[in-house]
mmCIF file of C-alpha atoms in Angstrom:
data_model
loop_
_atom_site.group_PDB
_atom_site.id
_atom_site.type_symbol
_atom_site.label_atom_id
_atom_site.label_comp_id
_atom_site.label_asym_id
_atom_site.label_seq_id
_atom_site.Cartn_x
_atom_site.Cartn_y
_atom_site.Cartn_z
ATOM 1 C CA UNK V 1 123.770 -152.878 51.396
ATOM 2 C CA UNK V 2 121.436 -152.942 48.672
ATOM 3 C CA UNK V 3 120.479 -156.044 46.710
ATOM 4 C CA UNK V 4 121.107 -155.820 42.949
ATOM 5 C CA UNK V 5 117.741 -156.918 41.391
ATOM 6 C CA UNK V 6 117.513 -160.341 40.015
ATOM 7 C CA UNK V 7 115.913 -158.479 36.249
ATOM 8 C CA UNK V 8 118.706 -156.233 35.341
ATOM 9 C CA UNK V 9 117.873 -154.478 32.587
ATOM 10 C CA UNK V 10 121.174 -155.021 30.847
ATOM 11 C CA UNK V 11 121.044 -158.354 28.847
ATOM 12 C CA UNK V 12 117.045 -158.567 28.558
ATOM 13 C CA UNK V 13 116.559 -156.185 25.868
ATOM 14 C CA UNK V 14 119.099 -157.442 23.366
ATOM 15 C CA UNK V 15 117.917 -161.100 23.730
ATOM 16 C CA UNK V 16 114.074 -160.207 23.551
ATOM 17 C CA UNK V 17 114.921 -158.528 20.831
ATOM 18 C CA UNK V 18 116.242 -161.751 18.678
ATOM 19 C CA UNK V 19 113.837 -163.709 20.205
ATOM 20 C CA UNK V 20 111.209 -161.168 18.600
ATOM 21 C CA UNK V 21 112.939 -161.180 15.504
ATOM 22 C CA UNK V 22 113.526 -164.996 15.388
ATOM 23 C CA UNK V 23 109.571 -165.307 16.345
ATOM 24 C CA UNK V 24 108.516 -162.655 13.521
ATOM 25 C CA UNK V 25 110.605 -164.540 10.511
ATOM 26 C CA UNK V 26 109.548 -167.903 11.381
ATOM 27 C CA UNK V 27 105.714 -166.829 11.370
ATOM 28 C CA UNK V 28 106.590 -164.786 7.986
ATOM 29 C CA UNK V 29 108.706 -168.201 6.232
ATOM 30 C CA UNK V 30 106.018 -170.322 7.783
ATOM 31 C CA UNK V 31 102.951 -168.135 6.306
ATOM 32 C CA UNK V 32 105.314 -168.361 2.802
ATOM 33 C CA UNK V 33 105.575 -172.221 3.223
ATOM 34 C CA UNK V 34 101.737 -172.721 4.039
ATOM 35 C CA UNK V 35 101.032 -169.906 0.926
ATOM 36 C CA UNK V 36 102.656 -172.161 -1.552
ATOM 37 C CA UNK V 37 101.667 -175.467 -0.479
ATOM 38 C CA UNK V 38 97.701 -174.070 -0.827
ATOM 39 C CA UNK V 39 98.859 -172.875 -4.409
ATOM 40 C CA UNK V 40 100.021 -176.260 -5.270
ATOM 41 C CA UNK V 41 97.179 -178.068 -4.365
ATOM 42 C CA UNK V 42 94.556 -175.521 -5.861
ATOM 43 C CA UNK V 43 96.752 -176.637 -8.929
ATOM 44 C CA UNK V 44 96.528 -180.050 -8.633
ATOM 45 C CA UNK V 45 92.847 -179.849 -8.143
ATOM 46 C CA UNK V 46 92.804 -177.739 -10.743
ATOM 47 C CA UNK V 47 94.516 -180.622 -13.240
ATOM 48 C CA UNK V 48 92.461 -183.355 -11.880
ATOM 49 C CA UNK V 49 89.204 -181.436 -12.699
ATOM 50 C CA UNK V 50 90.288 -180.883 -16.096
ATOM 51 C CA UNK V 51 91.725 -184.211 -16.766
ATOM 52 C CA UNK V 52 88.136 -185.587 -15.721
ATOM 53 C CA UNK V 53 86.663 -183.141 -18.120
ATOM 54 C CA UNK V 54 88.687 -184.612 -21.033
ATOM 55 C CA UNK V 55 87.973 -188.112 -20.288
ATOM 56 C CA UNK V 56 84.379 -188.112 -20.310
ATOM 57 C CA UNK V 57 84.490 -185.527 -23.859
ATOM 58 C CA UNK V 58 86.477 -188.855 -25.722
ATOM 59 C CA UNK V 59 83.816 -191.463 -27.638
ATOM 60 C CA UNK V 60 83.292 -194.418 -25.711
#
């Protein structure tokens, strides 16, 4: 009698499959995340340079 092999093809593809997909959104909502936390700082660096710029344009 022949032993059924222990990687049957009939479950693996459906859950490597939402593993993929799981995988692929979490890179693309992390990539979003780290996007707009860069864009917040550039801003704030942006403000803090510009504030220093005003203060040392007022008469002393």
């Amino acid at each position: 009698m022949a032993c059924p092999m222990k990687n049957s093809p009939t479950h693996r593809p459906r859950r490597t499959e939402a593993v993929r997909q799981l995988m692929l959104w979490g890179l693309l909502g992390s990539a979003v995340v780290w996007g707009v936390l860069e864009f917040f700082a550039l801003q704030r660096a942006r403000y803090h340079g510009w504030r220093n710029r005003q203060q040392a344009a007022l008469p002393r």
